[in-house]
Amino acid sequence: MQKKATLILIALSLVFTAACSSAAKYTPDEVSQLQEKAEAEASAAHEHANARLDVYAQLAEGTVTVDTSASKLEWYGSKVSGGHDGGFADYQGTVSFNTKGEVGKIEFTVDVNSIYSDVEQLTEHLKSADFFEVETYPTATFVSTNIVANSAELDEYTITGDMTIKGETVSITFPAKVAVQEGKLHTSAEFNINRFDYGITYEGKADDLINKEVLLKLNFVADLPAVTLN
């Protein structure tokens, strides 16, 4: 209830402040119209806040499973002469919520052999010992260790967790957005990791060195009706 009240007060304050600051520029009739518009917008904001918080209340102490058919786990690697796009086709993930309906834990397991790129020859090279060595290290994982909500609407988070690739575990921190849209939970993030931290040290050709930093792009979707209470 406290979150609802806070969101409502913020919406009302912003809308009426904007209307009042402009009131001197308009006739009484126009001011009246502005006030009516402000009240309508405040009412809509109220309803939106209630709807959002009702959803999060339902998610409290629950877990949703990422729908990989509607999600993407992608990467971009660069070198002197350009770069390559790619991703992973096979992975599993869950997002769990705390008693407040905030994101509490994220866990992912990736089948590294499902890696793909924009060049078939590169894809095969990435699976070799120069890079991921998939026969020895078939999976990569991420398990969150701390998640902080950065906004009252619970859309922005700072996520810290242990990422394990090629047998090496490194703690990483990155920003993420989590939003409820049309009955689905959407989680997105973009951040760099240093592949050298995971023993992936292949440098490429002397005149075309590969960047140590690799950009990860996450866009995950989960169906809210699939919520299961712990």
mmCIF file of C-alpha atoms in Angstrom, residues 15-212:
data_model
loop_
_atom_site.group_PDB
_atom_site.id
_atom_site.type_symbol
_atom_site.label_atom_id
_atom_site.label_comp_id
_atom_site.label_asym_id
_atom_site.label_seq_id
_atom_site.Cartn_x
_atom_site.Cartn_y
_atom_site.Cartn_z
ATOM 1 C CA VAL A 15 0.782 16.582 -13.339
ATOM 2 C CA PHE A 16 -0.677 19.399 -11.207
ATOM 3 C CA THR A 17 2.653 21.222 -10.898
ATOM 4 C CA ALA A 18 2.957 21.306 -14.674
ATOM 5 C CA ALA A 19 -0.606 22.545 -15.040
ATOM 6 C CA CYS A 20 -0.306 25.250 -12.380
ATOM 7 C CA SER A 21 3.014 26.597 -13.667
ATOM 8 C CA SER A 22 1.401 27.192 -17.044
ATOM 9 C CA ALA A 23 -1.926 28.520 -15.732
ATOM 10 C CA ALA A 24 -1.030 32.209 -16.174
ATOM 11 C CA LYS A 25 -0.711 31.683 -19.930
ATOM 12 C CA TYR A 26 -4.295 30.511 -20.393
ATOM 13 C CA THR A 27 -7.870 31.780 -20.048
ATOM 14 C CA PRO A 28 -10.099 30.480 -17.211
ATOM 15 C CA ASP A 29 -11.765 28.033 -19.621
ATOM 16 C CA GLU A 30 -8.400 26.770 -20.804
ATOM 17 C CA VAL A 31 -7.230 26.419 -17.218
ATOM 18 C CA SER A 32 -10.349 24.405 -16.462
ATOM 19 C CA GLN A 33 -9.617 22.145 -19.433
ATOM 20 C CA LEU A 34 -6.044 21.718 -18.265
ATOM 21 C CA GLN A 35 -7.232 20.791 -14.801
ATOM 22 C CA GLU A 36 -9.643 18.220 -16.218
ATOM 23 C CA LYS A 37 -6.849 16.790 -18.352
ATOM 24 C CA ALA A 38 -4.551 16.686 -15.339
ATOM 25 C CA GLU A 39 -7.178 14.879 -13.279
ATOM 26 C CA ALA A 40 -7.719 12.352 -16.089
ATOM 27 C CA GLU A 41 -3.975 11.746 -16.386
ATOM 28 C CA ALA A 42 -3.659 11.380 -12.616
ATOM 29 C CA SER A 43 -6.514 8.885 -12.609
ATOM 30 C CA ALA A 44 -4.866 6.906 -15.413
ATOM 31 C CA ALA A 45 -1.563 6.959 -13.526
ATOM 32 C CA HIS A 46 -3.389 5.740 -10.417
ATOM 33 C CA GLU A 47 -4.931 2.835 -12.296
ATOM 34 C CA HIS A 48 -1.605 2.010 -13.935
ATOM 35 C CA ALA A 49 0.179 2.029 -10.575
ATOM 36 C CA ASN A 50 -2.452 -0.232 -9.050
ATOM 37 C CA ALA A 51 -2.237 -2.658 -11.975
ATOM 38 C CA ARG A 52 1.568 -2.790 -11.789
ATOM 39 C CA LEU A 53 1.688 -3.321 -8.049
ATOM 40 C CA ASP A 54 -1.043 -5.954 -8.199
ATOM 41 C CA VAL A 55 1.142 -7.897 -10.629
ATOM 42 C CA TYR A 56 4.192 -7.597 -8.403
ATOM 43 C CA ALA A 57 2.123 -8.666 -5.400
ATOM 44 C CA GLN A 58 1.184 -11.825 -7.301
ATOM 45 C CA LEU A 59 4.853 -12.434 -8.074
ATOM 46 C CA ALA A 60 5.910 -12.225 -4.411
ATOM 47 C CA GLU A 61 7.831 -15.353 -3.417
ATOM 48 C CA GLY A 62 7.221 -16.808 -6.869
ATOM 49 C CA THR A 63 9.405 -17.943 -9.760
ATOM 50 C CA VAL A 64 9.008 -17.560 -13.512
ATOM 51 C CA THR A 65 10.807 -19.506 -16.228
ATOM 52 C CA VAL A 66 12.295 -17.733 -19.222
ATOM 53 C CA ASP A 67 10.604 -18.541 -22.521
ATOM 54 C CA THR A 68 13.622 -19.163 -24.761
ATOM 55 C CA SER A 69 11.467 -19.183 -27.898
ATOM 56 C CA ALA A 70 10.630 -15.509 -27.298
ATOM 57 C CA SER A 71 13.985 -14.476 -25.778
ATOM 58 C CA LYS A 72 17.468 -13.673 -27.043
ATOM 59 C CA LEU A 73 20.948 -14.191 -25.583
ATOM 60 C CA GLU A 74 23.344 -12.432 -27.943
ATOM 61 C CA TRP A 75 26.929 -11.161 -28.070
ATOM 62 C CA TYR A 76 29.115 -8.886 -30.147
ATOM 63 C CA GLY A 77 32.871 -9.304 -30.433
ATOM 64 C CA SER A 78 35.144 -6.784 -32.121
ATOM 65 C CA LYS A 79 38.625 -6.761 -33.613
ATOM 66 C CA VAL A 80 40.808 -4.253 -35.447
ATOM 67 C CA SER A 81 39.162 -4.847 -38.815
ATOM 68 C CA GLY A 82 35.561 -4.998 -37.590
ATOM 69 C CA GLY A 83 33.431 -7.345 -35.556
ATOM 70 C CA HIS A 84 31.002 -10.265 -35.451
ATOM 71 C CA ASP A 85 27.512 -10.807 -34.072
ATOM 72 C CA GLY A 86 26.313 -14.015 -32.513
ATOM 73 C CA GLY A 87 24.464 -15.630 -29.662
ATOM 74 C CA PHE A 88 23.427 -18.837 -27.938
ATOM 75 C CA ALA A 89 20.400 -20.835 -29.024
ATOM 76 C CA ASP A 90 20.017 -23.181 -26.057
ATOM 77 C CA TYR A 91 19.772 -21.958 -22.454
ATOM 78 C CA GLN A 92 17.538 -22.139 -19.407
ATOM 79 C CA GLY A 93 16.792 -19.469 -16.853
ATOM 80 C CA THR A 94 14.573 -18.561 -13.946
ATOM 81 C CA VAL A 95 13.749 -15.322 -12.169
ATOM 82 C CA SER A 96 12.593 -15.511 -8.548
ATOM 83 C CA PHE A 97 10.924 -12.774 -6.509
ATOM 84 C CA ASN A 98 11.186 -11.776 -2.868
ATOM 85 C CA THR A 99 8.332 -11.094 -0.452
ATOM 86 C CA LYS A 100 7.947 -7.551 -1.840
ATOM 87 C CA GLY A 101 7.537 -8.747 -5.419
ATOM 88 C CA GLU A 102 10.999 -7.432 -6.337
ATOM 89 C CA VAL A 103 13.465 -9.489 -8.337
ATOM 90 C CA GLY A 104 15.286 -11.594 -5.757
ATOM 91 C CA LYS A 105 17.377 -14.113 -7.696
ATOM 92 C CA ILE A 106 18.334 -14.928 -11.270
ATOM 93 C CA GLU A 107 19.833 -18.228 -12.421
ATOM 94 C CA PHE A 108 20.929 -19.247 -15.911
ATOM 95 C CA THR A 109 22.574 -22.238 -17.534
ATOM 96 C CA VAL A 110 23.794 -21.968 -21.119
ATOM 97 C CA ASP A 111 24.657 -24.812 -23.500
ATOM 98 C CA VAL A 112 27.875 -23.368 -24.905
ATOM 99 C CA ASN A 113 27.804 -25.778 -27.840
ATOM 100 C CA SER A 114 24.719 -23.885 -29.053
ATOM 101 C CA ILE A 115 26.848 -20.819 -29.823
ATOM 102 C CA TYR A 116 26.363 -19.284 -33.265
ATOM 103 C CA SER A 117 27.842 -16.374 -35.206
ATOM 104 C CA ASP A 118 27.427 -14.583 -38.514
ATOM 105 C CA VAL A 119 30.174 -16.748 -40.087
ATOM 106 C CA GLU A 120 30.007 -20.553 -40.010
ATOM 107 C CA GLN A 121 33.788 -20.980 -39.905
ATOM 108 C CA LEU A 122 33.982 -18.618 -36.916
ATOM 109 C CA THR A 123 31.269 -20.576 -35.110
ATOM 110 C CA GLU A 124 33.327 -23.742 -35.302
ATOM 111 C CA HIS A 125 36.462 -21.890 -34.186
ATOM 112 C CA LEU A 126 34.613 -20.503 -31.141
ATOM 113 C CA LYS A 127 33.846 -24.064 -30.044
ATOM 114 C CA SER A 128 37.537 -25.038 -30.140
ATOM 115 C CA ALA A 129 40.200 -24.847 -27.414
ATOM 116 C CA ASP A 130 41.169 -21.361 -28.646
ATOM 117 C CA PHE A 131 37.894 -20.075 -27.241
ATOM 118 C CA PHE A 132 35.177 -21.969 -25.334
ATOM 119 C CA GLU A 133 36.532 -25.551 -25.584
ATOM 120 C CA VAL A 134 32.981 -26.881 -25.527
ATOM 121 C CA GLU A 135 33.872 -30.568 -25.246
ATOM 122 C CA THR A 136 35.563 -29.946 -21.888
ATOM 123 C CA TYR A 137 33.323 -27.087 -20.690
ATOM 124 C CA PRO A 138 29.855 -27.718 -22.175
ATOM 125 C CA THR A 139 27.960 -25.238 -19.983
ATOM 126 C CA ALA A 140 28.250 -21.699 -18.682
ATOM 127 C CA THR A 141 26.231 -20.408 -15.730
ATOM 128 C CA PHE A 142 25.174 -17.246 -13.980
ATOM 129 C CA VAL A 143 23.801 -17.077 -10.427
ATOM 130 C CA SER A 144 22.944 -13.721 -8.888
ATOM 131 C CA THR A 145 24.314 -12.891 -5.447
ATOM 132 C CA ASN A 146 22.802 -9.431 -4.915
ATOM 133 C CA ILE A 147 20.026 -7.529 -6.670
ATOM 134 C CA VAL A 148 19.134 -3.923 -5.865
ATOM 135 C CA ALA A 149 15.995 -2.161 -7.130
ATOM 136 C CA ASN A 150 16.929 1.342 -8.284
ATOM 137 C CA SER A 151 13.457 2.829 -8.835
ATOM 138 C CA ALA A 152 10.099 2.964 -7.070
ATOM 139 C CA GLU A 153 8.428 1.331 -10.064
ATOM 140 C CA LEU A 154 10.810 -1.643 -9.872
ATOM 141 C CA ASP A 155 11.908 -1.245 -13.498
ATOM 142 C CA GLU A 156 15.614 -0.671 -12.961
ATOM 143 C CA TYR A 157 17.961 -2.966 -11.090
ATOM 144 C CA THR A 158 21.665 -3.376 -10.416
ATOM 145 C CA ILE A 159 22.525 -7.066 -10.544
ATOM 146 C CA THR A 160 25.646 -8.703 -9.117
ATOM 147 C CA GLY A 161 26.366 -12.378 -9.560
ATOM 148 C CA ASP A 162 28.819 -15.166 -10.310
ATOM 149 C CA MET A 163 29.367 -15.954 -13.977
ATOM 150 C CA THR A 164 31.156 -19.209 -14.738
ATOM 151 C CA ILE A 165 32.655 -19.763 -18.180
ATOM 152 C CA LYS A 166 35.230 -22.396 -19.066
ATOM 153 C CA GLY A 167 35.539 -23.390 -15.417
ATOM 154 C CA GLU A 168 36.386 -19.869 -14.230
ATOM 155 C CA THR A 169 33.969 -18.038 -11.913
ATOM 156 C CA VAL A 170 34.023 -14.244 -11.808
ATOM 157 C CA SER A 171 31.732 -11.828 -9.947
ATOM 158 C CA ILE A 172 30.212 -9.257 -12.295
ATOM 159 C CA THR A 173 27.828 -6.320 -11.826
ATOM 160 C CA PHE A 174 25.563 -4.841 -14.484
ATOM 161 C CA PRO A 175 22.385 -2.726 -14.848
ATOM 162 C CA ALA A 176 19.156 -4.325 -16.045
ATOM 163 C CA LYS A 177 15.586 -3.328 -16.755
ATOM 164 C CA VAL A 178 12.645 -5.461 -15.671
ATOM 165 C CA ALA A 179 9.162 -4.526 -16.862
ATOM 166 C CA VAL A 180 5.709 -6.090 -16.929
ATOM 167 C CA GLN A 181 4.100 -5.630 -20.339
ATOM 168 C CA GLU A 182 0.969 -7.298 -21.707
ATOM 169 C CA GLY A 183 1.030 -10.163 -19.226
ATOM 170 C CA LYS A 184 4.719 -10.923 -19.704
ATOM 171 C CA LEU A 185 7.873 -10.157 -17.752
ATOM 172 C CA HIS A 186 10.577 -8.522 -19.891
ATOM 173 C CA THR A 187 14.194 -8.388 -18.694
ATOM 174 C CA SER A 188 16.886 -6.638 -20.725
ATOM 175 C CA ALA A 189 20.544 -5.737 -20.212
ATOM 176 C CA GLU A 190 23.666 -4.872 -22.180
ATOM 177 C CA PHE A 191 27.123 -5.009 -20.629
ATOM 178 C CA ASN A 192 30.723 -5.976 -21.359
ATOM 179 C CA ILE A 193 32.721 -8.844 -19.922
ATOM 180 C CA ASN A 194 36.462 -9.410 -20.201
ATOM 181 C CA ARG A 195 36.956 -12.795 -21.887
ATOM 182 C CA PHE A 196 40.512 -13.004 -20.514
ATOM 183 C CA ASP A 197 38.977 -13.343 -17.028
ATOM 184 C CA TYR A 198 37.627 -16.715 -18.172
ATOM 185 C CA GLY A 199 40.785 -18.028 -19.769
ATOM 186 C CA ILE A 200 39.678 -17.168 -23.308
ATOM 187 C CA THR A 201 42.920 -15.513 -24.343
ATOM 188 C CA TYR A 202 43.200 -16.193 -28.075
ATOM 189 C CA GLU A 203 44.349 -12.859 -29.531
ATOM 190 C CA GLY A 204 43.808 -13.411 -33.257
ATOM 191 C CA LYS A 205 46.169 -12.361 -36.015
ATOM 192 C CA ALA A 206 49.006 -9.974 -35.170
ATOM 193 C CA ASP A 207 47.604 -7.343 -37.536
ATOM 194 C CA ASP A 208 43.966 -7.955 -36.583
ATOM 195 C CA LEU A 209 43.869 -8.380 -32.810
ATOM 196 C CA ILE A 210 40.613 -9.327 -31.083
ATOM 197 C CA ASN A 211 39.263 -7.067 -28.334
ATOM 198 C CA LYS A 212 39.302 -8.498 -24.809
#
